[in-house]
Each structure stands twice: as C-alpha cells, then as structure tokens.
Short mmCIF file of C-alpha atoms and ligand atoms in Angstrom, two decimals:
data_model
loop_
_atom_site.label_atom_id
_atom_site.label_comp_id
_atom_site.label_asym_id
_atom_site.label_seq_id
_atom_site.Cartn_x
_atom_site.Cartn_y
_atom_site.Cartn_z
CA MET A 799 6.94 21.14 10.12
CA VAL A 800 3.30 21.52 9.34
CA ASP A 801 1.88 25.02 9.05
CA HIS A 802 -1.47 26.45 8.08
CA ASP A 803 -2.77 28.60 5.30
CA GLY A 804 -6.26 29.34 4.16
CA GLY A 805 -5.83 30.32 0.52
CA ASP A 806 -7.12 28.37 -2.45
CA ALA A 807 -7.40 29.63 -6.00
CA ARG A 808 -9.66 26.70 -6.93
CA ARG A 809 -12.44 27.62 -4.54
CA THR A 810 -15.75 26.06 -5.51
CA THR A 811 -19.17 27.14 -4.29
CA PHE A 812 -22.38 25.18 -4.05
CA PRO A 813 -25.94 26.24 -3.37
CA ALA A 814 -26.68 25.67 0.29
CA PRO A 815 -29.54 23.12 -0.06
CA SER A 816 -27.40 20.51 -1.83
CA LEU A 817 -24.89 20.71 0.98
CA ILE A 818 -27.48 20.29 3.66
CA ALA A 819 -28.64 17.16 1.86
CA GLY A 820 -25.09 15.84 1.75
CA ALA A 821 -23.08 14.06 4.43
CA PHE A 822 -21.19 17.02 5.81
CA VAL A 823 -22.40 17.01 9.37
CA GLY A 824 -19.68 18.00 11.81
CA ARG A 825 -17.35 19.46 9.19
CA ALA A 826 -16.12 23.05 8.86
CA TRP A 827 -18.11 25.46 6.71
CA ASN A 828 -17.54 28.92 5.37
CA ASP A 829 -20.34 31.20 4.34
CA ALA A 830 -19.83 32.68 0.90
CA GLU A 831 -21.59 35.45 -0.98
CA ASP A 832 -25.13 35.12 -2.35
CA ASP A 833 -26.26 32.42 0.05
CA GLU A 834 -23.68 30.02 -1.29
CA VAL A 835 -21.63 28.01 1.14
CA VAL A 836 -18.40 26.21 0.52
CA ALA A 837 -17.40 23.07 2.33
CA ARG A 838 -13.89 23.35 3.68
CA MET A 839 -11.60 20.60 4.81
CA LYS A 840 -8.17 20.04 6.30
CA SER A 841 -5.68 18.84 3.72
CA VAL A 842 -1.96 18.10 3.82
CA VAL A 843 -0.14 19.33 0.71
CA TYR A 844 3.30 19.94 -0.73
CA SER A 845 4.26 22.18 -3.63
CA ARG A 846 7.94 21.36 -3.80
CA THR A 847 9.78 18.14 -3.13
CA GLY A 848 11.97 17.64 -0.09
CA ASP A 849 12.11 16.45 3.49
CA PRO A 850 8.92 16.14 5.60
CA SER A 851 8.99 19.89 6.35
CA VAL A 852 7.57 20.55 2.86
CA LEU A 853 4.26 19.12 4.08
CA ARG A 854 1.76 21.81 5.09
CA LEU A 855 -1.63 21.44 6.76
CA VAL A 856 -4.01 23.79 4.94
CA ASP A 857 -7.72 24.49 4.51
CA ARG A 858 -9.07 23.58 1.09
CA ASP A 859 -12.46 23.50 -0.57
CA VAL A 860 -14.31 20.22 -0.76
CA THR A 861 -15.06 19.68 -4.44
CA GLU A 862 -17.69 17.66 -6.25
CA PRO A 863 -16.59 14.34 -7.79
CA ALA A 864 -16.24 14.45 -11.59
CA PRO A 865 -18.12 11.96 -13.76
CA GLY A 866 -16.83 8.47 -13.00
CA GLU A 867 -15.46 9.56 -9.62
CA VAL A 868 -16.58 9.25 -6.04
CA ARG A 869 -15.73 11.41 -3.07
CA VAL A 870 -14.49 9.58 0.03
CA ARG A 871 -14.54 11.02 3.52
CA VAL A 872 -11.18 9.64 4.58
CA VAL A 873 -11.13 8.07 8.06
CA VAL A 874 -7.66 6.49 8.05
CA SER A 875 -4.78 7.22 5.68
CA GLY A 876 -2.03 4.61 5.27
CA VAL A 877 1.61 5.61 4.73
CA ASN A 878 4.00 3.57 2.60
CA PRO A 879 7.63 4.07 1.57
CA THR A 880 6.42 5.14 -1.88
CA ASP A 881 4.70 8.17 -0.29
CA TRP A 882 7.89 9.63 1.16
CA LYS A 883 9.88 8.62 -1.93
CA SER A 884 7.42 10.58 -4.10
CA ARG A 885 7.60 13.52 -1.70
CA VAL A 886 11.40 13.48 -1.94
CA GLY A 887 11.16 13.06 -5.73
CA SER A 888 14.35 13.42 -7.68
CA GLY A 889 15.78 15.92 -5.22
CA ALA A 890 14.84 18.64 -2.77
CA GLY A 891 13.19 21.75 -4.21
CA ALA A 892 11.99 20.26 -7.49
CA ALA A 893 8.43 20.79 -8.68
CA PRO A 894 6.12 17.84 -8.03
CA PRO A 895 3.99 16.57 -10.94
CA PHE A 896 1.10 18.86 -9.92
CA PRO A 897 1.24 22.39 -8.49
CA GLU A 898 0.00 20.98 -5.20
CA VAL A 899 0.05 17.34 -4.16
CA THR A 900 -1.70 15.64 -1.26
CA PRO A 901 0.39 12.59 -0.31
CA ASN A 902 -0.47 8.96 0.49
CA GLN A 903 -1.79 6.34 -1.89
CA ASP A 904 -3.73 4.22 0.59
CA GLY A 905 -6.67 4.90 2.83
CA ALA A 906 -10.13 3.92 4.00
CA GLY A 907 -13.33 5.80 4.69
CA VAL A 908 -16.91 6.34 3.63
CA ILE A 909 -18.25 7.48 0.26
CA ASP A 910 -20.15 10.75 0.71
CA ALA A 911 -20.78 11.79 -2.91
CA VAL A 912 -20.99 9.93 -6.20
CA GLY A 913 -20.23 11.40 -9.62
CA GLU A 914 -22.27 10.95 -12.75
CA GLY A 915 -22.13 7.49 -14.26
CA VAL A 916 -20.93 5.64 -11.17
CA GLU A 917 -23.20 2.67 -10.66
CA ASN A 918 -21.44 0.15 -8.46
CA LEU A 919 -20.77 2.38 -5.44
CA ALA A 920 -23.14 4.46 -3.32
CA VAL A 921 -23.12 7.18 -0.67
CA GLY A 922 -22.55 5.54 2.72
CA ASP A 923 -20.43 2.66 1.43
CA ARG A 924 -17.44 1.86 3.66
CA VAL A 925 -14.45 1.54 1.33
CA TRP A 926 -10.69 1.14 0.95
CA VAL A 927 -8.85 2.99 -1.76
CA TYR A 928 -5.68 2.27 -3.72
CA LEU A 929 -3.35 4.31 -5.92
CA ALA A 930 -5.20 7.44 -4.80
CA GLY A 931 -2.32 9.69 -5.79
CA HIS A 932 -1.13 7.85 -8.90
CA GLN A 933 -0.99 10.34 -11.77
CA ARG A 934 -3.32 12.66 -9.86
CA PRO A 935 -2.83 15.01 -6.92
CA THR A 936 -5.52 13.56 -4.67
CA GLY A 937 -3.88 11.38 -2.03
CA THR A 938 -5.52 10.40 1.23
CA ALA A 939 -3.87 12.81 3.70
CA GLN A 940 -6.97 15.00 3.70
CA GLU A 941 -10.51 14.84 5.00
CA TYR A 942 -12.11 14.27 1.58
CA THR A 943 -10.58 12.91 -1.58
CA ASN A 944 -12.09 12.49 -5.05
CA LEU A 945 -11.07 9.34 -6.88
CA PRO A 946 -11.98 7.31 -9.96
CA ALA A 947 -14.55 4.74 -8.86
CA ALA A 948 -12.24 1.95 -10.08
CA ARG A 949 -9.76 2.78 -7.28
CA VAL A 950 -12.38 2.50 -4.56
CA VAL A 951 -13.43 -0.88 -3.20
CA ARG A 952 -16.17 -1.80 -0.74
CA LEU A 953 -15.00 -3.11 2.64
CA PRO A 954 -16.75 -6.15 4.06
CA ALA A 955 -18.86 -5.15 7.10
CA ALA A 956 -16.49 -6.82 9.55
CA THR A 957 -13.32 -5.21 8.11
CA SER A 958 -11.96 -2.21 10.02
CA PHE A 959 -10.78 1.04 8.47
CA ASP A 960 -7.31 0.24 9.89
CA ILE A 961 -7.20 -2.91 7.77
CA GLY A 962 -8.62 -1.03 4.80
CA ALA A 963 -5.90 1.63 5.00
CA SER A 964 -3.21 -1.05 5.19
CA LEU A 965 -4.22 -2.93 2.03
CA GLY A 966 -3.48 -0.95 -1.10
CA VAL A 967 0.26 -0.84 -1.74
CA PRO A 968 1.33 -3.77 0.50
CA ALA A 969 -1.43 -6.30 -0.22
CA MET A 970 -1.72 -5.58 -3.94
CA THR A 971 2.04 -5.82 -4.38
CA ALA A 972 2.11 -9.06 -2.41
CA HIS A 973 -0.75 -10.42 -4.52
CA ARG A 974 1.13 -9.69 -7.73
CA ALA A 975 4.32 -11.25 -6.35
CA LEU A 976 2.44 -14.44 -5.44
CA THR A 977 0.78 -14.81 -8.85
CA VAL A 978 3.61 -14.49 -11.36
CA SER A 979 5.05 -18.03 -11.39
CA GLU A 980 5.15 -20.05 -14.57
CA ASP A 981 3.07 -22.84 -13.06
CA GLY A 982 0.66 -20.49 -11.35
CA PRO A 983 -1.52 -19.83 -9.62
CA LYS A 984 -2.60 -16.70 -11.43
CA ARG A 985 -5.25 -16.01 -8.82
CA LEU A 986 -5.34 -16.49 -5.03
CA TYR A 987 -8.05 -18.33 -3.13
CA PRO A 988 -7.99 -20.98 -0.41
CA GLY A 989 -6.04 -23.92 -1.83
CA ALA A 990 -4.51 -21.99 -4.75
CA LEU A 991 -1.00 -22.44 -3.31
CA SER A 992 -1.52 -25.84 -1.69
CA GLY A 993 1.61 -27.95 -1.94
CA LYS A 994 3.81 -24.92 -2.72
CA VAL A 995 6.58 -23.53 -0.56
CA VAL A 996 6.87 -19.74 -0.59
CA LEU A 997 9.87 -17.87 0.80
CA VAL A 998 9.04 -14.32 1.89
CA ALA A 999 12.16 -12.20 2.36
CA GLY A 1000 11.66 -9.72 5.20
CA GLY A 1001 8.47 -11.11 6.74
CA ALA A 1002 8.18 -8.32 9.30
CA GLY A 1003 7.88 -5.65 6.58
CA ALA A 1004 4.52 -4.34 5.44
CA VAL A 1005 4.62 -6.10 2.07
CA GLY A 1006 6.25 -9.16 3.63
CA HIS A 1007 3.45 -9.29 6.19
CA ALA A 1008 0.77 -9.18 3.50
CA ALA A 1009 2.64 -11.81 1.47
CA ILE A 1010 2.76 -14.18 4.45
CA GLN A 1011 -0.95 -13.69 5.14
CA LEU A 1012 -2.06 -14.12 1.53
CA ALA A 1013 0.23 -17.10 0.94
CA ARG A 1014 -0.97 -18.86 4.09
CA TRP A 1015 -4.61 -18.10 3.26
CA ALA A 1016 -4.00 -19.63 -0.18
CA GLY A 1017 -2.57 -22.80 1.38
CA ALA A 1018 1.20 -22.40 0.94
CA THR A 1019 3.87 -23.44 3.41
CA VAL A 1020 5.58 -20.14 4.22
CA ILE A 1021 9.21 -19.67 5.17
CA THR A 1022 10.30 -16.14 5.93
CA THR A 1023 13.58 -14.37 6.67
CA ILE A 1024 14.03 -11.71 9.33
CA SER A 1025 16.93 -9.94 11.05
CA GLY A 1026 16.28 -10.64 14.74
CA PRO A 1027 14.00 -12.10 17.43
CA ALA A 1028 11.47 -9.24 17.60
CA LYS A 1029 10.82 -9.46 13.87
CA ALA A 1030 10.74 -13.26 14.14
CA ALA A 1031 7.87 -12.95 16.62
CA LEU A 1032 5.99 -10.63 14.26
CA ALA A 1033 6.46 -12.90 11.25
CA THR A 1034 5.25 -15.85 13.29
CA ALA A 1035 2.22 -13.88 14.45
CA ALA A 1036 1.49 -13.10 10.78
CA GLY A 1037 1.31 -16.84 10.15
CA ALA A 1038 4.73 -17.87 8.82
CA ASP A 1039 5.37 -21.58 9.29
CA HIS A 1040 9.14 -21.13 9.61
CA VAL A 1041 11.28 -18.12 10.44
CA ILE A 1042 14.99 -17.88 9.56
CA ASN A 1043 17.38 -15.15 10.65
CA TYR A 1044 19.15 -14.23 7.41
CA ARG A 1045 21.96 -12.55 9.34
CA GLU A 1046 23.01 -15.80 10.97
CA ASP A 1047 25.35 -18.27 9.32
CA ASN A 1048 24.08 -20.41 6.49
CA ALA A 1049 20.53 -19.15 6.13
CA ALA A 1050 20.37 -20.94 2.76
CA GLY A 1051 21.26 -24.23 4.46
CA ALA A 1052 18.57 -23.70 7.10
CA ILE A 1053 15.95 -23.00 4.42
CA THR A 1054 17.02 -26.03 2.40
CA LYS A 1055 16.64 -28.20 5.51
CA LEU A 1056 13.04 -27.01 5.79
CA ALA A 1057 12.38 -27.42 2.06
CA PRO A 1058 14.71 -30.17 0.78
CA ASP A 1059 13.15 -30.08 -2.71
CA GLY A 1060 13.54 -26.31 -2.86
CA VAL A 1061 11.08 -23.45 -2.63
CA ASP A 1062 8.66 -22.69 -5.45
CA LEU A 1063 8.50 -18.92 -5.22
CA ILE A 1064 10.40 -16.12 -3.49
CA VAL A 1065 8.83 -12.75 -2.66
CA GLU A 1066 11.97 -10.62 -2.66
CA VAL A 1067 12.56 -7.21 -1.06
CA ALA A 1068 16.38 -7.15 -1.30
CA ILE A 1069 17.58 -9.02 -4.38
CA ALA A 1070 21.08 -7.52 -4.42
CA ALA A 1071 21.68 -8.85 -0.91
CA ASN A 1072 19.89 -12.16 -1.40
CA ALA A 1073 20.65 -13.14 -5.01
CA GLN A 1074 22.86 -16.12 -4.18
CA LEU A 1075 20.64 -17.32 -1.33
CA ASP A 1076 17.66 -17.24 -3.69
CA ILE A 1077 19.40 -19.31 -6.36
CA ASP A 1078 20.55 -21.79 -3.72
CA VAL A 1079 17.11 -22.44 -2.23
CA LEU A 1080 14.84 -22.35 -5.30
CA LYS A 1081 13.68 -25.55 -6.92
CA PRO A 1082 14.04 -25.98 -10.70
CA ARG A 1083 11.64 -23.65 -12.59
CA GLY A 1084 11.15 -21.62 -9.44
CA SER A 1085 10.42 -17.89 -9.58
CA ILE A 1086 11.69 -14.79 -7.82
CA ALA A 1087 9.29 -11.84 -7.65
CA ILE A 1088 11.37 -8.72 -6.98
CA TYR A 1089 9.45 -5.73 -5.68
CA ALA A 1090 12.15 -3.56 -4.08
CA ASN A 1091 15.76 -2.51 -4.16
CA ASP A 1092 16.29 -2.48 -0.39
CA GLY A 1093 19.48 -4.53 -0.77
CA GLY A 1094 20.98 -2.22 -3.43
CA GLU A 1095 20.26 -0.98 -6.94
CA GLU A 1096 22.17 -3.60 -8.92
CA PHE A 1097 22.92 -7.29 -8.83
CA SER A 1098 24.57 -9.71 -11.20
CA LEU A 1099 23.28 -13.03 -12.45
CA ASP A 1100 25.39 -16.14 -12.83
CA VAL A 1101 24.10 -17.44 -16.15
CA ARG A 1102 25.01 -21.06 -15.58
CA GLN A 1103 23.48 -21.35 -12.10
CA ASN A 1104 20.25 -19.75 -13.28
CA MET A 1105 20.12 -21.75 -16.49
CA ILE A 1106 20.65 -25.08 -14.73
CA LYS A 1107 17.62 -24.43 -12.56
CA ASN A 1108 15.52 -22.76 -15.29
CA LEU A 1109 14.85 -19.88 -12.92
CA ARG A 1110 12.51 -17.02 -13.64
CA TYR A 1111 12.87 -13.42 -12.44
CA GLN A 1112 9.77 -11.24 -12.41
CA PHE A 1113 10.04 -7.59 -11.42
CA VAL A 1114 7.01 -6.03 -9.79
CA LEU A 1115 5.99 -2.38 -9.63
CA LEU A 1116 2.40 -1.77 -8.60
CA TYR A 1117 2.13 1.41 -10.67
CA SER A 1118 2.66 -0.46 -13.92
CA VAL A 1119 1.27 -3.96 -13.32
CA GLY A 1120 -1.69 -3.26 -15.62
CA ASP A 1121 -5.43 -3.40 -15.21
CA ALA A 1122 -5.82 -7.19 -15.24
CA ALA A 1123 -3.42 -7.64 -12.31
CA ILE A 1124 -5.10 -4.82 -10.40
CA VAL A 1125 -8.57 -6.29 -10.88
CA ALA A 1126 -7.33 -9.75 -9.86
CA ALA A 1127 -5.74 -8.31 -6.73
CA VAL A 1128 -8.87 -6.37 -5.77
CA GLU A 1129 -11.10 -9.41 -6.19
CA ASP A 1130 -8.81 -11.84 -4.38
CA ILE A 1131 -8.07 -9.43 -1.52
CA THR A 1132 -11.81 -8.90 -1.11
CA LEU A 1133 -12.23 -12.68 -0.85
CA ALA A 1134 -9.43 -12.86 1.73
CA LEU A 1135 -11.03 -10.04 3.75
CA GLY A 1136 -14.26 -12.02 3.80
CA ASP A 1137 -12.28 -14.84 5.42
CA GLU A 1138 -10.73 -12.35 7.89
CA ALA A 1139 -7.34 -13.43 6.59
CA LEU A 1140 -5.65 -10.01 6.60
CA PRO A 1141 -5.73 -8.72 10.19
CA VAL A 1142 -3.40 -5.93 11.34
CA GLY A 1143 -2.06 -4.96 14.76
CA GLU A 1144 0.78 -6.34 16.84
CA TYR A 1145 -1.12 -9.56 17.59
CA ALA A 1146 -1.30 -10.17 13.84
CA GLY A 1147 2.35 -9.31 13.21
CA LEU A 1148 1.88 -5.70 12.06
CA PRO A 1149 2.11 -3.17 14.92
CA LEU A 1150 0.19 0.03 14.21
CA HIS A 1151 1.72 3.48 14.71
CA ARG A 1152 -0.90 6.23 14.72
CA PHE A 1153 -0.57 9.93 13.98
CA PRO A 1154 -3.14 12.73 13.72
CA LEU A 1155 -3.50 14.43 10.31
CA ALA A 1156 -1.67 17.51 11.60
CA GLU A 1157 1.37 15.31 12.22
CA THR A 1158 1.56 13.80 8.75
CA ALA A 1159 5.17 15.00 8.52
CA ASP A 1160 6.04 12.88 11.57
CA ALA A 1161 4.19 9.94 10.05
CA HIS A 1162 6.26 10.25 6.87
CA GLN A 1163 9.44 10.54 8.92
CA ALA A 1164 8.53 7.38 10.84
CA VAL A 1165 8.19 5.37 7.63
CA GLN A 1166 11.36 6.91 6.25
CA ASP A 1167 13.14 5.88 9.46
CA GLY A 1168 12.04 2.26 8.98
CA ALA A 1169 9.16 1.98 11.46
CA VAL A 1170 8.39 -1.67 12.06
CA GLY A 1171 4.72 -2.24 11.28
CA LYS A 1172 2.15 0.06 9.71
CA VAL A 1173 2.03 3.84 10.01
CA LEU A 1174 -1.55 5.14 9.95
CA ILE A 1175 -2.95 8.65 10.07
CA ASP A 1176 -6.27 9.33 11.79
CA VAL A 1177 -7.96 11.82 9.53
N1 NAP B 369 7.48 -2.50 -6.37
C1 NAP B 369 6.39 -2.08 -5.74
O1 NAP B 369 5.32 -1.89 -6.32
C2 NAP B 369 6.51 -1.85 -4.26
C3 NAP B 369 5.36 -1.92 -3.49
C4 NAP B 369 5.48 -1.77 -2.11
C5 NAP B 369 6.73 -1.51 -1.54
N2 NAP B 369 7.79 -1.39 -2.36
C6 NAP B 369 9.12 -1.16 -1.78
O2 NAP B 369 9.40 -2.30 -1.01
C7 NAP B 369 10.20 -1.95 0.08
C8 NAP B 369 9.59 -2.49 1.35
O3 NAP B 369 8.34 -1.86 1.58
P1 NAP B 369 7.58 -2.12 2.94
O4 NAP B 369 6.45 -1.17 3.02
O5 NAP B 369 7.33 -3.57 3.11
O6 NAP B 369 8.72 -1.65 3.95
P2 NAP B 369 9.06 -2.11 5.43
O7 NAP B 369 7.80 -2.32 6.19
O8 NAP B 369 10.06 -1.16 5.94
O9 NAP B 369 9.74 -3.53 5.23
C9 NAP B 369 10.98 -3.74 4.64
C10 NAP B 369 11.52 -5.02 5.25
O10 NAP B 369 12.59 -5.52 4.47
C11 NAP B 369 13.48 -6.15 5.39
N3 NAP B 369 14.78 -6.36 4.75
C12 NAP B 369 15.71 -5.45 4.42
N4 NAP B 369 16.79 -6.05 3.88
C13 NAP B 369 16.54 -7.38 3.90
C14 NAP B 369 17.25 -8.54 3.49
N5 NAP B 369 18.48 -8.46 2.97
N6 NAP B 369 16.66 -9.74 3.61
C15 NAP B 369 15.43 -9.86 4.15
N7 NAP B 369 14.70 -8.79 4.56
C16 NAP B 369 15.25 -7.57 4.44
C17 NAP B 369 13.51 -5.19 6.57
O11 NAP B 369 13.88 -5.77 7.78
P3 NAP B 369 15.40 -5.92 8.25
O12 NAP B 369 16.18 -4.76 7.66
O13 NAP B 369 15.35 -5.89 9.74
O14 NAP B 369 15.79 -7.21 7.70
C18 NAP B 369 12.03 -4.81 6.66
O15 NAP B 369 11.32 -5.69 7.53
C19 NAP B 369 10.36 -0.43 0.03
O16 NAP B 369 11.56 -0.12 -0.63
C20 NAP B 369 9.20 -0.01 -0.82
O17 NAP B 369 9.42 1.22 -1.47
C21 NAP B 369 7.72 -1.57 -3.70
#
C-alpha cells in the first residue's frame, strides 16, 4: 500500500519573498539554508510497474513551471482505466518511462503559477486538465502539477471540479468517436447530430456516459446497450432515449425495431463481442468508432457483409488522435459545459466514488475492479 518517504534529489529552492507572493497559503513548507524556503507537497509516485502497491505517497518539492507551462494546484484527480494500465505497463517490475511517475491523466484545480510565454491562462483560473501524464511524468495524483498550457482548459464558472476531473479521457474520446463519420459532423454543437441515430455500446461506462451526453446535446437519438437493470437506470439518467440489454436474446432485433433504417454511428467499447450486432444494425455507409478492446483483442470481418453496407471502421486512441482532434474536442466540450450538458453524479448516470490522495492505490484498484461510475481523488 501507500508509504511515505521524504527524499528528493531534484529539490529546488526559491527566495522566500516570491513564495510569500504566491498562492501557497495552507500548504506545507520546509525552511532551507540561507533564508531560502522550499514548497513541499504530497505526491503519489511509482518507480516500477506493478499492482497498486507500487504507488507511494511521498513529499516532493513544488517546482516552478517551465516556459510555456502552468502550475495547477490540483483539487480533484480523475482515474481512468488507462492510469492503471500504464501503472501495470508491460509487466510487474519493469521500469516506467521516467524514473518516477505520478499517475492519472485527468484532473481539475486552480492555476497558481504561470511560466514564461503563457498568455491565455492566468493565476487563479479554475481549470480542467487532460493528458497530464502523456509523455511526461506529471500526472494529477499530487497537490501541484506542472503542465504545458495547451493541456489546461478554463472551466466555466458554474462547472464543478468533479465535472472537470471527469472530462479528459472519457469526454475527449467520446468526442472523437462521435466526429469520425464520413458524412459528419466533424464538430459537435446543438443540432450537429440532428436526425442521426447513435448507438453507444456500454452506456453505463465512463466513456459511454460521455458519449450519450454529447450525442444527446448535439441532437442525436441515442440507443445504448447495457448488461442489467442498474446500468439501464444509469444510462437513462445520462439521457439515452432507448436502453437495450445486450445480454438478452436478439439485441440486434430490438435495436432494429427502434431504428428500422439502421443506426448512423456506433461508439464501440467491445468490438470483438459486438462485431456481428454492429453490422446487423448499421445503416449503409454507417461508421463504427472503436475505442477499446473490452470484448477481446481480435475480431474478424466478413468482407461481403461489410462491403454490401459500405461500412467504415475508425479506431480511436486519444493519445494519437492528433492536435486538430484535440483542439476540436476542447472547444466543443467547453461549449457543452456552458450548456451544462455534462453533469456527473448518480442522478446524471455517473455515480462518483471518492478517495483521499493517500488512498490512490485503492482508487486505482477500484477502477481496475470495474467500478461503475467515476473514481475521483480528493487532493
Ligand atoms: N482508445 C482510447 O483512447 C480510450 C479512451 C478511454 C477509455 N478507453 C478504454 O475503454 C474502455 C472503457 O473505459 P471506461 O472508462 O468507459 O470504462 P468503464 O467505465 O469500466 O466502462 C466500460 C463499460 O463497457 C461495458 N461493456 C463491456 N463489454 C460490453 C459489451 N460486450 N457490450 C456493451 N458494453 C460492454 C461495461 O459494462 P458491462 O460489462 O456491464 O456490460 C462497462 O459499462 C477501457 O478498456 C479503457 O481503457 C480507451
């Protein structure tokens, strides 16, 4: 489980006056030599891959943001499957990509320092962050994290930190999945999906939840699949128009009854399990956006069935979608937040499970065990 250590070879000192001018009230401080003081923070780190026990709660120095970066005082850290998958890596005991990694890509908080050259963000801004730990060691399971300004987005005044910490991986992935069809739309806004039928596989999942919300906000009719009544209630609370239990007989027939002309787009979490259902319910020139391998690593395609319908398969991985897709997602999600279209919590179909920072290992385990809803860490 989590333990403590106080060492840090990368200790940084600052002259005291600049700290007093900063936003460090209420945080831990250590006096250093020559009137210099060093801001210290709690941080969760791992230095080898493995089960949640590799996560350690340690004290680390708060560092200044580099040019082009901002420092965020993290209030809520969001946990996604990718966070435990990265922690597990290619096998227990391997070296992670950096000597020490702080997990968790998503989070929300307040900017408390701005690096040179950053013009569009300011100290005091309430923000959400995405891809915090992508190709860098600075995830959100710590009190302060330094990030490129491009990965930090202002939250509308009415948007909570809980929503902010739930956006990054799920909402951006859902946005990409909803914008890859041949006939569009390429962007989401109210009306963008009017007249379209979207099938969201697994509507009680975190990405499925975001896909339902974004698709409904954009005007689609949303059908979703779930595995039982509790998840049906959540998917309905998220806004799905129709909920189908994929474990019951003839789910494809039930979907086709709801959408006799076929569905336009499928947001797919388990293609290996659902490949035939997807072909059966899609309309000609429909698309399947595949963002996960939850149904298995491989699936086969019947050439004739796919050819007859002119179907399109688009794989989605947030890490490699490219800058244009990221910018589009940020802008459209910001618009949706302004319309209060992305609420979280059980009433909105996404129950929240909270953990303190010291219990980050338990938070990771909960996601790994398939927690229904969103796992958040109060930093
Ligand atoms: N490609 C990307 O960039 C990207 C981004 C985000 C997430 N992911 C991946 O996507 C997966 C889901 O992430 P998440 O955060 O949404 O996880 P989650 O909250 O655990 O949701 C997964 C959902 O999938 C459902 N599901 C499983 N098999 C299904 C099937 N055959 N048909 C319909 N639904 C099915 C599960 O419910 P039941 O088992 O009860 O049906 C569950 O509700 C993870 O593997 C994650 O790593 C990938």
